[in-house]
Short mmCIF file of C-alpha atoms and ligand atoms in Angstrom, two decimals:
data_model
loop_
_atom_site.label_atom_id
_atom_site.label_comp_id
_atom_site.label_asym_id
_atom_site.label_seq_id
_atom_site.Cartn_x
_atom_site.Cartn_y
_atom_site.Cartn_z
CA MET A 44 0.00 0.00 0.00
CA LYS A 45 1.23 3.51 -0.80
CA SER A 46 2.01 5.68 2.16
CA VAL A 47 2.39 9.41 2.84
CA SER A 48 2.73 11.58 5.98
CA VAL A 49 -0.41 13.70 5.58
CA VAL A 50 -3.39 13.17 3.27
CA ILE A 51 -5.34 16.37 2.67
CA ILE A 52 -8.92 15.92 1.47
CA GLY A 53 -10.03 18.88 -0.68
CA ALA A 54 -8.11 21.33 -2.90
CA GLY A 55 -10.01 24.45 -1.85
CA PRO A 56 -8.10 27.31 -0.23
CA ALA A 57 -7.85 25.47 3.13
CA GLY A 58 -6.33 22.28 1.69
CA LEU A 59 -4.01 24.06 -0.72
CA LEU A 60 -2.74 26.54 1.87
CA LEU A 61 -2.07 23.75 4.36
CA GLY A 62 -0.25 21.81 1.65
CA GLN A 63 2.05 24.74 0.82
CA LEU A 64 2.80 25.58 4.47
CA LEU A 65 3.62 21.94 5.26
CA ARG A 66 5.87 21.87 2.23
CA THR A 67 7.90 24.81 3.60
CA SER A 68 8.35 22.67 6.75
CA GLY A 69 9.45 19.62 4.77
CA ILE A 70 6.28 17.63 5.53
CA GLU A 71 5.02 15.56 2.62
CA THR A 72 1.35 15.67 1.58
CA VAL A 73 -0.99 14.23 -1.04
CA ILE A 74 -4.16 16.18 -1.83
CA LEU A 75 -7.28 14.33 -2.99
CA GLU A 76 -9.88 16.52 -4.72
CA GLN A 77 -13.13 15.20 -6.13
CA ARG A 78 -13.46 17.90 -8.82
CA SER A 79 -11.27 19.22 -11.64
CA PRO A 80 -8.99 22.28 -11.21
CA ASP A 81 -11.26 24.33 -13.52
CA TYR A 82 -14.32 23.46 -11.47
CA VAL A 83 -12.56 24.50 -8.25
CA LEU A 84 -11.49 27.80 -9.84
CA GLY A 85 -14.99 28.45 -11.18
CA ARG A 86 -16.40 29.05 -7.71
CA ILE A 87 -16.69 32.76 -6.90
CA ARG A 88 -16.38 33.55 -3.20
CA ALA A 89 -15.54 36.55 -1.03
CA GLY A 90 -12.48 38.71 -1.54
CA VAL A 91 -11.31 40.30 1.71
CA LEU A 92 -8.16 39.01 3.44
CA GLU A 93 -7.20 39.69 7.05
CA GLN A 94 -3.52 40.34 7.80
CA GLY A 95 -3.25 36.81 9.23
CA ALA A 96 -4.28 35.27 5.91
CA VAL A 97 -2.01 37.66 4.00
CA SER A 98 0.90 36.67 6.22
CA LEU A 99 0.24 32.95 5.71
CA MET A 100 0.21 33.40 1.92
CA ARG A 101 3.61 35.06 2.28
CA GLN A 102 4.94 32.28 4.53
CA ALA A 103 3.66 29.77 1.99
CA GLY A 104 5.71 31.55 -0.69
CA CYS A 105 2.57 32.36 -2.70
CA SER A 106 2.25 36.10 -2.29
CA GLU A 107 3.92 37.57 -5.36
CA ARG A 108 0.75 38.37 -7.31
CA MET A 109 -1.28 39.11 -4.18
CA ASP A 110 1.29 41.69 -3.04
CA LYS A 111 1.21 43.30 -6.49
CA GLU A 112 -2.50 43.22 -7.29
CA GLY A 113 -4.21 43.19 -3.87
CA ILE A 114 -5.80 46.49 -2.82
CA VAL A 115 -5.27 47.68 0.76
CA HIS A 116 -8.48 48.97 2.37
CA HIS A 117 -8.21 51.17 5.44
CA GLY A 118 -11.94 51.32 6.10
CA THR A 119 -15.42 50.39 4.99
CA ALA A 120 -18.76 52.18 4.85
CA LEU A 121 -22.10 51.20 6.33
CA MET A 122 -25.15 52.90 4.87
CA VAL A 123 -28.26 53.02 7.02
CA ASP A 124 -31.38 55.12 6.48
CA GLY A 125 -29.71 56.92 3.59
CA GLU A 126 -26.71 57.97 5.68
CA MET A 127 -23.14 56.77 5.12
CA HIS A 128 -21.02 55.95 8.15
CA ARG A 129 -17.36 55.15 7.62
CA ILE A 130 -15.56 52.70 9.87
CA ASP A 131 -11.93 53.72 9.79
CA PHE A 132 -9.89 50.56 10.41
CA ARG A 133 -6.56 52.36 10.46
CA GLU A 134 -7.60 54.98 13.00
CA LEU A 135 -9.54 52.54 15.20
CA THR A 136 -7.19 49.54 15.08
CA GLY A 137 -4.02 50.57 13.24
CA SER A 138 -4.69 47.73 10.80
CA SER A 139 -6.25 47.17 7.37
CA VAL A 140 -7.53 44.40 5.09
CA LEU A 141 -6.46 43.34 1.61
CA VAL A 142 -8.99 43.03 -1.20
CA TYR A 143 -7.88 40.03 -3.29
CA GLY A 144 -10.35 37.44 -4.59
CA GLN A 145 -10.54 33.95 -3.17
CA THR A 146 -10.40 32.60 -6.72
CA GLU A 147 -7.01 34.29 -7.13
CA VAL A 148 -5.80 32.96 -3.77
CA THR A 149 -6.78 29.47 -4.90
CA ARG A 150 -5.16 29.90 -8.32
CA ASP A 151 -1.86 31.12 -6.80
CA LEU A 152 -1.77 28.21 -4.36
CA MET A 153 -2.62 25.70 -7.12
CA ASP A 154 0.13 27.06 -9.39
CA ALA A 155 2.70 26.95 -6.58
CA ARG A 156 1.74 23.38 -5.73
CA ALA A 157 1.97 22.28 -9.37
CA ALA A 158 5.38 23.98 -9.70
CA SER A 159 6.64 22.24 -6.55
CA GLY A 160 5.83 18.82 -7.96
CA ALA A 161 3.71 17.80 -4.95
CA THR A 162 0.96 15.30 -5.75
CA THR A 163 -2.62 16.50 -6.17
CA ILE A 164 -5.10 13.94 -7.40
CA TYR A 165 -8.03 15.70 -9.06
CA ASP A 166 -11.26 13.92 -10.05
CA ALA A 167 -10.78 11.49 -7.12
CA GLU A 168 -14.12 9.73 -6.66
CA ASP A 169 -15.67 8.10 -3.61
CA VAL A 170 -13.00 9.12 -1.12
CA SER A 171 -13.45 7.19 2.15
CA LEU A 172 -11.55 7.25 5.43
CA SER A 173 -10.90 4.37 7.83
CA GLY A 174 -8.78 3.66 10.89
CA LEU A 175 -9.07 7.27 12.06
CA ASP A 176 -8.88 6.15 15.71
CA SER A 177 -5.65 4.26 15.01
CA THR A 178 -2.15 5.68 14.36
CA ARG A 179 -2.27 4.62 10.69
CA PRO A 180 -5.46 5.78 8.96
CA VAL A 181 -6.19 4.52 5.43
CA VAL A 182 -7.73 6.66 2.70
CA ARG A 183 -9.43 4.98 -0.29
CA TYR A 184 -10.56 6.56 -3.57
CA ARG A 185 -11.28 5.75 -7.20
CA LYS A 186 -9.59 7.46 -10.13
CA ASP A 187 -10.42 6.67 -13.78
CA GLY A 188 -12.28 3.58 -12.63
CA VAL A 189 -9.31 2.18 -10.64
CA GLU A 190 -9.50 1.76 -6.84
CA HIS A 191 -6.57 3.08 -4.77
CA GLU A 192 -5.62 3.11 -1.10
CA MET A 193 -3.09 5.09 0.85
CA ALA A 194 -1.87 4.83 4.44
CA CYS A 195 -0.91 7.98 6.36
CA ASP A 196 -0.22 9.42 9.83
CA VAL A 197 -2.77 12.21 9.65
CA VAL A 198 -5.82 13.12 7.56
CA ALA A 199 -6.61 16.84 7.13
CA GLY A 200 -10.31 17.18 6.32
CA CYS A 201 -10.37 20.33 4.15
CA ASP A 202 -13.25 19.19 1.96
CA GLY A 203 -15.81 21.91 2.65
CA PHE A 204 -19.33 21.74 4.02
CA HIS A 205 -20.47 18.81 1.81
CA GLY A 206 -17.27 16.76 2.18
CA VAL A 207 -16.75 13.25 3.46
CA SER A 208 -14.44 14.12 6.38
CA ARG A 209 -16.95 15.50 8.85
CA ARG A 210 -19.33 12.66 7.98
CA SER A 211 -16.59 10.17 8.91
CA ILE A 212 -16.74 11.23 12.58
CA PRO A 213 -19.11 8.91 14.50
CA ALA A 214 -22.51 10.54 15.05
CA ASP A 215 -22.35 10.08 18.82
CA VAL A 216 -19.09 12.09 18.95
CA LEU A 217 -20.09 14.95 16.65
CA LYS A 218 -22.22 17.85 17.83
CA THR A 219 -23.42 20.49 15.38
CA TYR A 220 -24.83 23.98 15.87
CA GLU A 221 -26.69 25.73 13.10
CA ARG A 222 -28.73 28.76 12.10
CA VAL A 223 -30.25 29.07 8.64
CA TYR A 224 -31.24 32.62 7.67
CA PRO A 225 -34.55 33.31 5.87
CA PHE A 226 -32.88 34.98 2.86
CA GLY A 227 -30.01 34.59 0.41
CA TRP A 228 -27.52 36.76 -1.45
CA LEU A 229 -27.83 37.26 -5.17
CA GLY A 230 -24.32 38.12 -6.42
CA LEU A 231 -23.15 39.59 -9.72
CA LEU A 232 -19.59 39.94 -10.99
CA SER A 233 -18.90 42.35 -13.86
CA ASP A 234 -15.97 44.01 -15.61
CA THR A 235 -17.01 47.51 -14.62
CA PRO A 236 -15.23 49.96 -12.30
CA PRO A 237 -16.45 49.66 -8.69
CA VAL A 238 -18.93 52.32 -7.56
CA ASP A 239 -16.65 53.37 -4.66
CA ASP A 240 -13.02 52.98 -3.53
CA GLU A 241 -14.16 51.07 -0.45
CA LEU A 242 -16.78 48.43 0.30
CA ILE A 243 -20.27 49.67 1.17
CA TYR A 244 -22.62 47.57 3.33
CA ILE A 245 -26.18 48.81 2.91
CA ASN A 246 -29.20 48.28 5.16
CA ASP A 247 -32.12 49.44 3.01
CA PRO A 248 -35.88 48.96 3.48
CA ARG A 249 -35.82 46.87 0.26
CA GLY A 250 -33.15 44.65 1.80
CA PHE A 251 -29.40 44.42 2.31
CA ALA A 252 -26.92 45.24 -0.47
CA LEU A 253 -23.12 45.11 -0.68
CA CYS A 254 -20.84 46.90 -3.11
CA SER A 255 -17.52 45.10 -3.33
CA MET A 256 -14.77 44.67 -5.89
CA ARG A 257 -12.00 42.47 -7.19
CA SER A 258 -9.89 45.20 -8.86
CA GLN A 259 -10.18 48.75 -10.21
CA THR A 260 -11.99 47.32 -13.24
CA ARG A 261 -13.98 44.44 -11.76
CA SER A 262 -16.95 44.87 -9.43
CA ARG A 263 -18.73 42.39 -7.19
CA TYR A 264 -22.22 43.33 -5.98
CA TYR A 265 -24.78 41.52 -3.86
CA ILE A 266 -28.41 42.10 -2.98
CA GLN A 267 -30.50 40.30 -0.37
CA CYS A 268 -33.12 38.05 -1.99
CA GLY A 269 -35.78 35.56 -0.96
CA LEU A 270 -34.85 31.88 -0.65
CA ASP A 271 -37.40 30.96 -3.31
CA GLU A 272 -35.86 33.27 -5.95
CA LYS A 273 -34.69 31.63 -9.19
CA ILE A 274 -31.57 32.91 -10.93
CA GLU A 275 -33.31 32.63 -14.34
CA ASP A 276 -35.74 35.32 -13.20
CA TRP A 277 -32.91 37.79 -12.63
CA SER A 278 -31.78 39.40 -15.87
CA ASP A 279 -28.71 41.62 -15.50
CA GLU A 280 -31.00 44.62 -16.03
CA ARG A 281 -33.27 43.60 -13.17
CA PHE A 282 -30.28 43.10 -10.88
CA TRP A 283 -28.77 46.51 -11.72
CA ASP A 284 -32.15 48.23 -11.17
CA ALA A 285 -32.61 46.54 -7.79
CA LEU A 286 -29.05 47.38 -6.72
CA GLN A 287 -29.25 50.98 -7.88
CA ALA A 288 -32.44 51.55 -5.88
CA ARG A 289 -30.61 50.52 -2.70
CA LEU A 290 -27.56 52.74 -3.26
CA PRO A 291 -26.96 56.10 -1.59
CA ASP A 292 -28.17 59.00 -3.79
CA ALA A 293 -24.67 60.17 -4.69
CA HIS A 294 -23.69 56.66 -5.82
CA GLN A 295 -26.77 56.01 -7.96
CA SER A 296 -25.48 58.15 -10.80
CA ARG A 297 -21.96 56.75 -10.42
CA LEU A 298 -22.96 53.10 -10.84
CA VAL A 299 -21.51 51.66 -14.05
CA ARG A 300 -23.56 48.77 -15.43
CA GLY A 301 -22.23 45.99 -17.63
CA PRO A 302 -22.87 42.37 -18.57
CA SER A 303 -22.49 39.84 -15.76
CA ILE A 304 -19.52 37.46 -15.85
CA GLU A 305 -21.06 35.42 -13.06
CA LYS A 306 -24.39 35.57 -11.28
CA SER A 307 -25.55 33.23 -8.52
CA ILE A 308 -27.71 32.90 -5.42
CA ALA A 309 -26.18 31.72 -2.14
CA PRO A 310 -28.14 30.83 1.00
CA LEU A 311 -26.86 32.19 4.32
CA ARG A 312 -25.99 29.85 7.13
CA SER A 313 -24.11 29.76 10.43
CA PHE A 314 -22.79 26.28 11.29
CA VAL A 315 -20.19 24.79 13.64
CA ALA A 316 -19.22 21.13 14.16
CA GLU A 317 -17.50 20.11 17.37
CA PRO A 318 -14.96 18.70 17.95
CA MET A 319 -12.77 19.58 14.99
CA ARG A 320 -10.66 16.50 15.64
CA TYR A 321 -11.41 12.79 15.79
CA GLY A 322 -8.38 10.57 16.37
CA ARG A 323 -6.00 11.29 13.50
CA LEU A 324 -8.59 13.30 11.50
CA PHE A 325 -8.42 17.11 11.77
CA LEU A 326 -11.13 19.27 10.17
CA ALA A 327 -10.24 22.72 8.81
CA GLY A 328 -12.24 25.42 7.01
CA ASP A 329 -15.77 24.92 5.70
CA ALA A 330 -15.62 21.21 6.60
CA ALA A 331 -16.03 22.30 10.23
CA HIS A 332 -17.83 25.62 10.05
CA ILE A 333 -19.79 27.99 7.85
CA VAL A 334 -20.36 31.69 8.42
CA PRO A 335 -22.83 33.91 6.57
CA PRO A 336 -20.73 36.09 4.22
CA THR A 337 -21.49 39.43 5.91
CA GLY A 338 -18.00 40.41 7.08
CA ALA A 339 -16.13 38.01 4.76
CA LYS A 340 -14.86 35.65 7.44
CA GLY A 341 -15.12 32.29 5.58
CA LEU A 342 -11.70 32.15 3.98
CA ASN A 343 -10.07 33.96 6.89
CA LEU A 344 -11.32 31.36 9.36
CA ALA A 345 -10.07 28.59 7.11
CA ALA A 346 -6.67 30.34 7.23
CA SER A 347 -6.52 30.47 11.04
CA ASP A 348 -7.50 26.77 11.31
CA VAL A 349 -4.73 25.95 8.86
CA TYR A 350 -2.26 27.99 10.90
CA TYR A 351 -3.03 26.06 14.12
CA LEU A 352 -2.92 22.73 12.30
CA TRP A 353 0.38 23.60 10.63
CA GLN A 354 1.90 24.47 14.02
CA GLY A 355 0.61 21.21 15.53
CA LEU A 356 1.98 19.14 12.65
CA LYS A 357 5.38 20.84 12.84
CA ASP A 358 5.59 19.96 16.55
CA PHE A 359 4.54 16.41 15.76
CA TYR A 360 7.01 15.76 12.94
CA HIS A 361 9.97 17.90 14.03
CA HIS A 362 9.86 17.44 17.81
CA GLY A 363 7.82 14.25 18.25
CA LYS A 364 5.32 16.14 20.40
CA SER A 365 1.56 15.78 20.04
CA ASP A 366 0.51 18.67 22.36
CA GLY A 367 -0.10 20.99 19.39
CA LEU A 368 -2.33 18.46 17.66
CA ASP A 369 -4.07 17.62 20.94
CA GLY A 370 -4.84 21.30 21.52
CA TYR A 371 -5.83 22.00 17.89
CA ALA A 372 -9.61 21.69 18.16
CA GLU A 373 -9.88 23.83 21.27
CA LYS A 374 -7.64 26.60 19.92
CA ALA A 375 -9.29 26.69 16.51
CA LEU A 376 -12.82 26.61 17.93
CA ALA A 377 -12.14 29.52 20.29
CA ARG A 378 -11.44 31.73 17.27
CA VAL A 379 -14.17 30.13 15.16
CA TRP A 380 -16.89 30.98 17.68
CA LYS A 381 -15.79 34.62 17.86
CA ALA A 382 -15.96 34.91 14.07
CA GLU A 383 -19.33 33.13 14.12
CA ARG A 384 -20.57 35.75 16.56
CA PHE A 385 -19.28 38.61 14.46
CA SER A 386 -20.74 37.24 11.20
CA TRP A 387 -24.11 36.54 12.87
CA TRP A 388 -24.13 40.02 14.39
CA MET A 389 -23.30 41.79 11.11
CA THR A 390 -25.93 39.69 9.31
CA THR A 391 -28.63 40.33 11.89
CA MET A 392 -27.87 44.03 12.06
CA LEU A 393 -27.78 44.72 8.32
CA HIS A 394 -30.55 42.56 6.78
CA ARG A 395 -34.31 42.94 6.65
CA PHE A 396 -35.88 39.79 8.08
CA PRO A 397 -39.22 38.76 6.58
CA ASP A 398 -42.04 39.07 9.15
CA GLN A 399 -39.69 40.68 11.63
CA PRO A 400 -41.56 41.50 14.85
CA ALA A 401 -41.70 45.27 15.56
CA PHE A 402 -39.59 44.78 18.68
CA GLU A 403 -36.75 43.21 16.69
CA THR A 404 -36.86 46.10 14.21
CA LYS A 405 -36.51 48.56 17.08
CA MET A 406 -33.58 46.57 18.48
CA GLN A 407 -31.88 46.64 15.09
CA LYS A 408 -32.31 50.40 14.86
CA ALA A 409 -31.00 50.89 18.39
CA GLU A 410 -28.03 48.64 17.68
CA LEU A 411 -27.09 50.71 14.63
CA ALA A 412 -27.70 54.04 16.37
CA TYR A 413 -25.47 52.94 19.24
CA LEU A 414 -22.79 51.67 16.88
CA PHE A 415 -22.47 54.99 15.07
CA SER A 416 -22.56 57.01 18.30
CA SER A 417 -19.83 55.10 20.09
CA ARG A 418 -16.16 54.97 19.21
CA ALA A 419 -15.86 51.87 21.41
CA ALA A 420 -18.59 50.09 19.42
CA MET A 421 -17.05 51.08 16.08
CA THR A 422 -13.68 49.87 17.35
CA ALA A 423 -15.27 46.52 18.23
CA LEU A 424 -16.59 46.24 14.67
CA ALA A 425 -13.26 47.31 13.17
CA GLU A 426 -11.12 44.93 15.23
CA ASN A 427 -13.31 41.97 14.30
CA TYR A 428 -13.41 43.02 10.64
CA VAL A 429 -9.64 43.31 10.28
CA GLY A 430 -9.33 40.01 12.14
CA LEU A 431 -8.84 38.87 15.72
CA PRO A 432 -5.32 37.67 16.58
CA TYR A 433 -4.39 34.01 16.03
N1 LIG B 512 -13.50 14.19 -1.67
C1 LIG B 512 -12.54 15.03 -2.15
N2 LIG B 512 -12.70 16.37 -2.22
C2 LIG B 512 -13.87 16.87 -1.82
C3 LIG B 512 -14.90 16.05 -1.30
C4 LIG B 512 -14.68 14.65 -1.23
N3 LIG B 512 -15.62 13.81 -0.76
N4 LIG B 512 -15.95 16.84 -0.96
C5 LIG B 512 -15.59 18.09 -1.26
N5 LIG B 512 -14.35 18.13 -1.77
C6 LIG B 512 -13.60 19.29 -2.24
C7 LIG B 512 -14.46 20.32 -2.96
O1 LIG B 512 -14.64 19.99 -4.33
C8 LIG B 512 -13.67 21.59 -2.78
O2 LIG B 512 -12.77 21.82 -3.83
O3 LIG B 512 -13.10 20.00 -1.13
C9 LIG B 512 -12.89 21.37 -1.48
C10 LIG B 512 -13.39 22.27 -0.36
O4 LIG B 512 -13.16 23.61 -0.69
P1 LIG B 512 -14.06 24.83 -0.13
O5 LIG B 512 -15.49 24.43 -0.17
O6 LIG B 512 -13.64 26.02 -0.85
O7 LIG B 512 -13.67 24.89 1.42
P2 LIG B 512 -12.39 25.47 2.16
O8 LIG B 512 -11.12 25.11 1.45
O9 LIG B 512 -12.56 25.13 3.58
O10 LIG B 512 -12.51 27.03 1.95
C11 LIG B 512 -13.02 27.89 2.86
O11 LIG B 512 -14.08 28.85 1.00
O12 LIG B 512 -16.37 28.47 0.76
C12 LIG B 512 -15.43 29.33 1.12
O13 LIG B 512 -16.64 30.43 2.78
C13 LIG B 512 -15.59 29.59 2.52
O14 LIG B 512 -14.26 31.28 2.03
C14 LIG B 512 -14.29 30.08 2.73
C15 LIG B 512 -13.38 29.13 2.14
C1 LIG B 513 -16.92 39.93 -1.80
O1 LIG B 513 -16.16 40.75 -2.30
O2 LIG B 513 -17.34 38.96 -2.46
C2 LIG B 513 -17.34 40.12 -0.40
C3 LIG B 513 -16.80 41.14 0.33
C4 LIG B 513 -17.20 41.35 1.63
C5 LIG B 513 -18.15 40.51 2.20
C6 LIG B 513 -18.68 39.46 1.48
C7 LIG B 513 -18.27 39.26 0.17
O3 LIG B 513 -18.56 40.75 3.47
#
């Protein structure tokens, strides 16, 4: 049977970043991915990196393009009741975020992995895990109709929300926590200049909207929509009209419309699985937790999980110590829950909930009024947005 130190399930940003970091530490990995590289790169996700994620890309040796093309943002705007309120990250926290798309992060990591010669098996079907509670787990998969198996020391479950890793933890061990929100985000990507230099989060009576970007010439916009909406019913024209209506007056005339490159509807969900470790299986990223996208924490949380796991694996292989791995789940979850709270709070504060009781509406208004009146509250938002320490 073939054998490798670490098998990573999933070639999303979590799996690829872990693979590159382990490589810098001389730890050998094989990545098993059920899809093709093009399919993985076709998924459009958020585009805001905390300094922690930026630093990990640098440590992984994958930051050349990111450092050139990423746009530093020192603040963001929240628009409520027609008024713009800027949250100044630099003044409130001394820090900033980097706008660089997750697709680009994934592409850079994929290219670096391919150049390094490390093994990534794409189109791996029916991946299954066994012996996770032993010291020598076995991973099986099928490729081009041929069955394969591989022994390893550790399995990193980086296979996203629908992956096999979390499902391989016995049901009586796993506990899950979930909130499903009664709306989705309809997103549109277009090669048009962004409507503003910074991101704008909008709480409008017609529903939430977000103006984001990928570059000076590529915009990413979202509007809140019902869960029963069908993408076929949303022509580009209808999307642009709905977005424009939610924009601040001054921005309405500045909005540049163009054909969509991508348009999709995503449901919003908060989800955490505990523990993030079972025997020699360690979950990281969306395999263990989902945040609603308000605040762009998904990729950043995957990055902090990967950091803790990398540290634990270095201790294990270089010093023969398992303390880091033993403490992984607890450390990662402490940060995960804080980001869950922040993402839930931003979502609750900025969206219009269908059939919202009048009391809840008043609470939302009071929350926002307090936020904009208090430097302490704005600092709390800013320090979570730029990213809590690892
Ligand atoms: N076998 C092999 N690979 C699998 C399997 C499986 N059974 N199931 C899923 N995968 C692959 C998926 O095809 C995908 O490429 O695992 C990868 C998981 O990638 P992501 O879903 O992008 O998850 P993650 O790497 O944790 O990224 C976290 O991505 O979704 C955003 O909000 C999230 O921004 C966050 C970031
Ligand atoms: C995005 O650019 O896609 C984006 C930015 C910020 C968010 C969510 C998504 O909070």
